């Protein structure tokens, strides 16, 4: 696809859409634009990604304090890196939240590898204050 915007219809041939690195990168950028335009009630974090060695940074988008204020994404350097595997990026997010004082994590995943990876780190995270780890 040459351009990916909110008004572009969902591709009918997804098997041709996903192999394109430029499509994946454009979709990441569109996600940030759409999230920044929303009237958020809570802050959201959009994961970074790596596509063909291009790093799309992880960002924090906070609720607007007034209708005039824009929700500009703020890069989160601790979550931005060259980790390509989504399961591994998820672990970075969990560890970052625990170091910021989070005592309960909820991870939604249908991947057994994710559960095994989470269990590997649970003792370390408990030492940093994690009380509950939920996996759905």
PDB file of C-alpha atoms in Angstrom:
ATOM      1  CA  UNK A   1       0.000   0.000   0.000  1.00  0.00           C
ATOM      2  CA  UNK A   2       1.290   3.451  -0.814  1.00  0.00           C
ATOM      3  CA  UNK A   3      -0.584   5.280   1.950  1.00  0.00           C
ATOM      4  CA  UNK A   4      -2.171   4.011   5.152  1.00  0.00           C
ATOM      5  CA  UNK A   5      -4.618   6.374   6.815  1.00  0.00           C
ATOM      6  CA  UNK A   6      -7.734   5.923   8.939  1.00  0.00           C
ATOM      7  CA  UNK A   7     -10.015   6.161   5.875  1.00  0.00           C
ATOM      8  CA  UNK A   8      -8.229   3.433   3.877  1.00  0.00           C
ATOM      9  CA  UNK A   9     -10.321   0.237   3.824  1.00  0.00           C
ATOM     10  CA  UNK A  10      -8.946  -2.887   5.461  1.00  0.00           C
ATOM     11  CA  UNK A  11      -7.005  -4.842   2.821  1.00  0.00           C
ATOM     12  CA  UNK A  12      -8.794  -7.895   1.468  1.00  0.00           C
ATOM     13  CA  UNK A  13      -5.577  -9.812   0.868  1.00  0.00           C
ATOM     14  CA  UNK A  14      -3.947  -9.742   4.289  1.00  0.00           C
ATOM     15  CA  UNK A  15      -1.415 -12.390   3.231  1.00  0.00           C
ATOM     16  CA  UNK A  16       0.036  -9.763   0.872  1.00  0.00           C
ATOM     17  CA  UNK A  17      -0.316  -6.855   3.320  1.00  0.00           C
ATOM     18  CA  UNK A  18       1.631  -8.248   6.323  1.00  0.00           C
ATOM     19  CA  UNK A  19       4.843  -9.321   4.540  1.00  0.00           C
ATOM     20  CA  UNK A  20       5.473  -5.691   3.567  1.00  0.00           C
ATOM     21  CA  UNK A  21       7.815  -3.975   6.021  1.00  0.00           C
ATOM     22  CA  UNK A  22       6.661  -0.548   4.923  1.00  0.00           C
ATOM     23  CA  UNK A  23       3.019  -1.504   5.617  1.00  0.00           C
ATOM     24  CA  UNK A  24       3.900  -2.604   9.162  1.00  0.00           C
ATOM     25  CA  UNK A  25       5.800   0.616   9.849  1.00  0.00           C
ATOM     26  CA  UNK A  26       3.032   2.784   8.388  1.00  0.00           C
ATOM     27  CA  UNK A  27       0.462   0.959  10.519  1.00  0.00           C
ATOM     28  CA  UNK A  28       2.528   1.631  13.667  1.00  0.00           C
ATOM     29  CA  UNK A  29       2.638   5.347  12.837  1.00  0.00           C
ATOM     30  CA  UNK A  30      -1.109   5.435  12.085  1.00  0.00           C
ATOM     31  CA  UNK A  31      -1.820   3.818  15.460  1.00  0.00           C
ATOM     32  CA  UNK A  32       0.039   6.658  17.171  1.00  0.00           C
ATOM     33  CA  UNK A  33      -1.844   9.329  15.226  1.00  0.00           C
ATOM     34  CA  UNK A  34      -5.231   7.790  16.020  1.00  0.00           C
ATOM     35  CA  UNK A  35      -4.393   7.302  19.714  1.00  0.00           C
ATOM     36  CA  UNK A  36      -3.199  10.902  20.036  1.00  0.00           C
ATOM     37  CA  UNK A  37      -6.535  12.150  18.662  1.00  0.00           C
ATOM     38  CA  UNK A  38      -8.647  10.231  21.192  1.00  0.00           C
ATOM     39  CA  UNK A  39     -10.162  11.689  24.323  1.00  0.00           C
ATOM     40  CA  UNK A  40      -8.352   9.289  26.647  1.00  0.00           C
ATOM     41  CA  UNK A  41      -9.429   8.659  30.213  1.00  0.00           C
ATOM     42  CA  UNK A  42      -6.190   6.917  31.206  1.00  0.00           C
ATOM     43  CA  UNK A  43      -2.649   7.033  29.837  1.00  0.00           C
ATOM     44  CA  UNK A  44      -1.811   4.401  27.232  1.00  0.00           C
ATOM     45  CA  UNK A  45       1.510   2.996  26.134  1.00  0.00           C
ATOM     46  CA  UNK A  46       2.041   1.918  22.546  1.00  0.00           C
ATOM     47  CA  UNK A  47       4.788  -0.613  22.128  1.00  0.00           C
ATOM     48  CA  UNK A  48       7.701   0.096  19.892  1.00  0.00           C
ATOM     49  CA  UNK A  49       8.623  -2.154  17.016  1.00  0.00           C
ATOM     50  CA  UNK A  50      11.486  -2.997  14.747  1.00  0.00           C
ATOM     51  CA  UNK A  51      10.835  -3.439  11.048  1.00  0.00           C
ATOM     52  CA  UNK A  52      13.780  -3.926   8.709  1.00  0.00           C
ATOM     53  CA  UNK A  53      16.068  -2.352  11.313  1.00  0.00           C
ATOM     54  CA  UNK A  54      13.877   0.775  11.559  1.00  0.00           C
ATOM     55  CA  UNK A  55      13.003   1.348  15.210  1.00  0.00           C
ATOM     56  CA  UNK A  56       9.577   2.798  15.929  1.00  0.00           C
ATOM     57  CA  UNK A  57       9.835   4.066  19.526  1.00  0.00           C
ATOM     58  CA  UNK A  58       7.513   3.072  22.338  1.00  0.00           C
ATOM     59  CA  UNK A  59       5.375   6.042  23.354  1.00  0.00           C
ATOM     60  CA  UNK A  60       3.230   7.213  26.235  1.00  0.00           C
ATOM     61  CA  UNK A  61       0.043   9.106  25.368  1.00  0.00           C
ATOM     62  CA  UNK A  62      -1.606  10.855  28.317  1.00  0.00           C
ATOM     63  CA  UNK A  63      -5.163  12.163  28.612  1.00  0.00           C
ATOM     64  CA  UNK A  64      -5.683  15.793  27.644  1.00  0.00           C
ATOM     65  CA  UNK A  65      -6.204  18.194  30.524  1.00  0.00           C
ATOM     66  CA  UNK A  66      -8.326  20.486  28.379  1.00  0.00           C
ATOM     67  CA  UNK A  67     -10.072  20.317  25.009  1.00  0.00           C
ATOM     68  CA  UNK A  68      -7.493  22.734  23.575  1.00  0.00           C
ATOM     69  CA  UNK A  69      -4.545  20.583  24.572  1.00  0.00           C
ATOM     70  CA  UNK A  70      -3.139  17.973  22.198  1.00  0.00           C
ATOM     71  CA  UNK A  71      -2.023  14.528  23.306  1.00  0.00           C
ATOM     72  CA  UNK A  72       1.472  14.463  21.916  1.00  0.00           C
ATOM     73  CA  UNK A  73       3.139  11.065  22.273  1.00  0.00           C
ATOM     74  CA  UNK A  74       6.193  11.049  24.537  1.00  0.00           C
ATOM     75  CA  UNK A  75       8.926   8.571  23.653  1.00  0.00           C
ATOM     76  CA  UNK A  76       9.771   6.028  26.355  1.00  0.00           C
ATOM     77  CA  UNK A  77      13.475   5.389  25.916  1.00  0.00           C
ATOM     78  CA  UNK A  78      13.516   2.434  28.346  1.00  0.00           C
ATOM     79  CA  UNK A  79      11.055   0.576  26.109  1.00  0.00           C
ATOM     80  CA  UNK A  80      12.582   1.566  22.799  1.00  0.00           C
ATOM     81  CA  UNK A  81      15.167  -0.770  21.384  1.00  0.00           C
ATOM     82  CA  UNK A  82      15.980  -3.261  18.708  1.00  0.00           C
ATOM     83  CA  UNK A  83      14.050  -6.201  20.179  1.00  0.00           C
ATOM     84  CA  UNK A  84      12.004  -7.633  17.306  1.00  0.00           C
ATOM     85  CA  UNK A  85      10.135 -10.479  19.024  1.00  0.00           C
ATOM     86  CA  UNK A  86       6.828  -9.256  20.489  1.00  0.00           C
ATOM     87  CA  UNK A  87       7.058 -11.745  23.395  1.00  0.00           C
ATOM     88  CA  UNK A  88      10.360 -10.196  24.445  1.00  0.00           C
ATOM     89  CA  UNK A  89       9.033  -6.619  24.115  1.00  0.00           C
ATOM     90  CA  UNK A  90       6.168  -7.634  26.385  1.00  0.00           C
ATOM     91  CA  UNK A  91       8.696  -8.616  29.071  1.00  0.00           C
ATOM     92  CA  UNK A  92      10.350  -5.195  28.785  1.00  0.00           C
ATOM     93  CA  UNK A  93       6.961  -3.553  29.379  1.00  0.00           C
ATOM     94  CA  UNK A  94       6.248  -5.740  32.416  1.00  0.00           C
ATOM     95  CA  UNK A  95       9.677  -5.078  33.947  1.00  0.00           C
ATOM     96  CA  UNK A  96       9.349  -1.332  33.296  1.00  0.00           C
ATOM     97  CA  UNK A  97       5.964  -1.194  35.014  1.00  0.00           C
ATOM     98  CA  UNK A  98       7.216  -3.165  38.028  1.00  0.00           C
ATOM     99  CA  UNK A  99      10.195  -0.833  38.452  1.00  0.00           C
ATOM    100  CA  UNK A 100       7.723   2.093  38.410  1.00  0.00           C
ATOM    101  CA  UNK A 101       5.755   0.624  41.315  1.00  0.00           C
ATOM    102  CA  UNK A 102       3.169  -1.571  39.620  1.00  0.00           C
ATOM    103  CA  UNK A 103       2.168  -4.402  41.956  1.00  0.00           C
ATOM    104  CA  UNK A 104      -0.318  -6.207  39.671  1.00  0.00           C
ATOM    105  CA  UNK A 105       0.183  -7.237  36.043  1.00  0.00           C
ATOM    106  CA  UNK A 106      -2.443  -8.625  33.687  1.00  0.00           C
ATOM    107  CA  UNK A 107      -1.099 -10.159  30.494  1.00  0.00           C
ATOM    108  CA  UNK A 108      -3.461 -11.364  27.800  1.00  0.00           C
ATOM    109  CA  UNK A 109      -1.801 -13.841  25.473  1.00  0.00           C
ATOM    110  CA  UNK A 110      -2.561 -17.132  23.787  1.00  0.00           C
ATOM    111  CA  UNK A 111       1.132 -18.004  23.480  1.00  0.00           C
ATOM    112  CA  UNK A 112       2.644 -20.629  25.777  1.00  0.00           C
ATOM    113  CA  UNK A 113       6.091 -19.058  25.278  1.00  0.00           C
ATOM    114  CA  UNK A 114       4.804 -15.862  26.863  1.00  0.00           C
ATOM    115  CA  UNK A 115       3.637 -17.695  29.991  1.00  0.00           C
ATOM    116  CA  UNK A 116       6.967 -19.498  30.320  1.00  0.00           C
ATOM    117  CA  UNK A 117       8.878 -16.226  29.918  1.00  0.00           C
ATOM    118  CA  UNK A 118       6.692 -14.482  32.507  1.00  0.00           C
ATOM    119  CA  UNK A 119       7.238 -17.296  35.016  1.00  0.00           C
ATOM    120  CA  UNK A 120      10.990 -17.019  34.474  1.00  0.00           C
ATOM    121  CA  UNK A 121      10.959 -13.426  35.763  1.00  0.00           C
ATOM    122  CA  UNK A 122       8.275 -13.636  38.446  1.00  0.00           C
ATOM    123  CA  UNK A 123      10.678 -14.057  41.374  1.00  0.00           C
ATOM    124  CA  UNK A 124      12.747 -11.052  40.314  1.00  0.00           C
ATOM    125  CA  UNK A 125       9.621  -8.948  39.899  1.00  0.00           C
ATOM    126  CA  UNK A 126       8.279 -10.072  43.277  1.00  0.00           C
ATOM    127  CA  UNK A 127      11.542  -8.831  44.814  1.00  0.00           C
ATOM    128  CA  UNK A 128      10.691  -5.430  43.261  1.00  0.00           C
ATOM    129  CA  UNK A 129       7.168  -5.340  44.709  1.00  0.00           C
ATOM    130  CA  UNK A 130       4.994  -7.331  42.301  1.00  0.00           C
ATOM    131  CA  UNK A 131       2.180  -8.985  44.263  1.00  0.00           C
ATOM    132  CA  UNK A 132       0.043 -10.461  41.481  1.00  0.00           C
ATOM    133  CA  UNK A 133       0.693 -11.718  37.965  1.00  0.00           C
ATOM    134  CA  UNK A 134      -2.426 -12.635  36.015  1.00  0.00           C
ATOM    135  CA  UNK A 135      -2.322 -14.305  32.611  1.00  0.00           C
ATOM    136  CA  UNK A 136      -5.447 -14.659  30.521  1.00  0.00           C
TER     137      UNK A 136
END
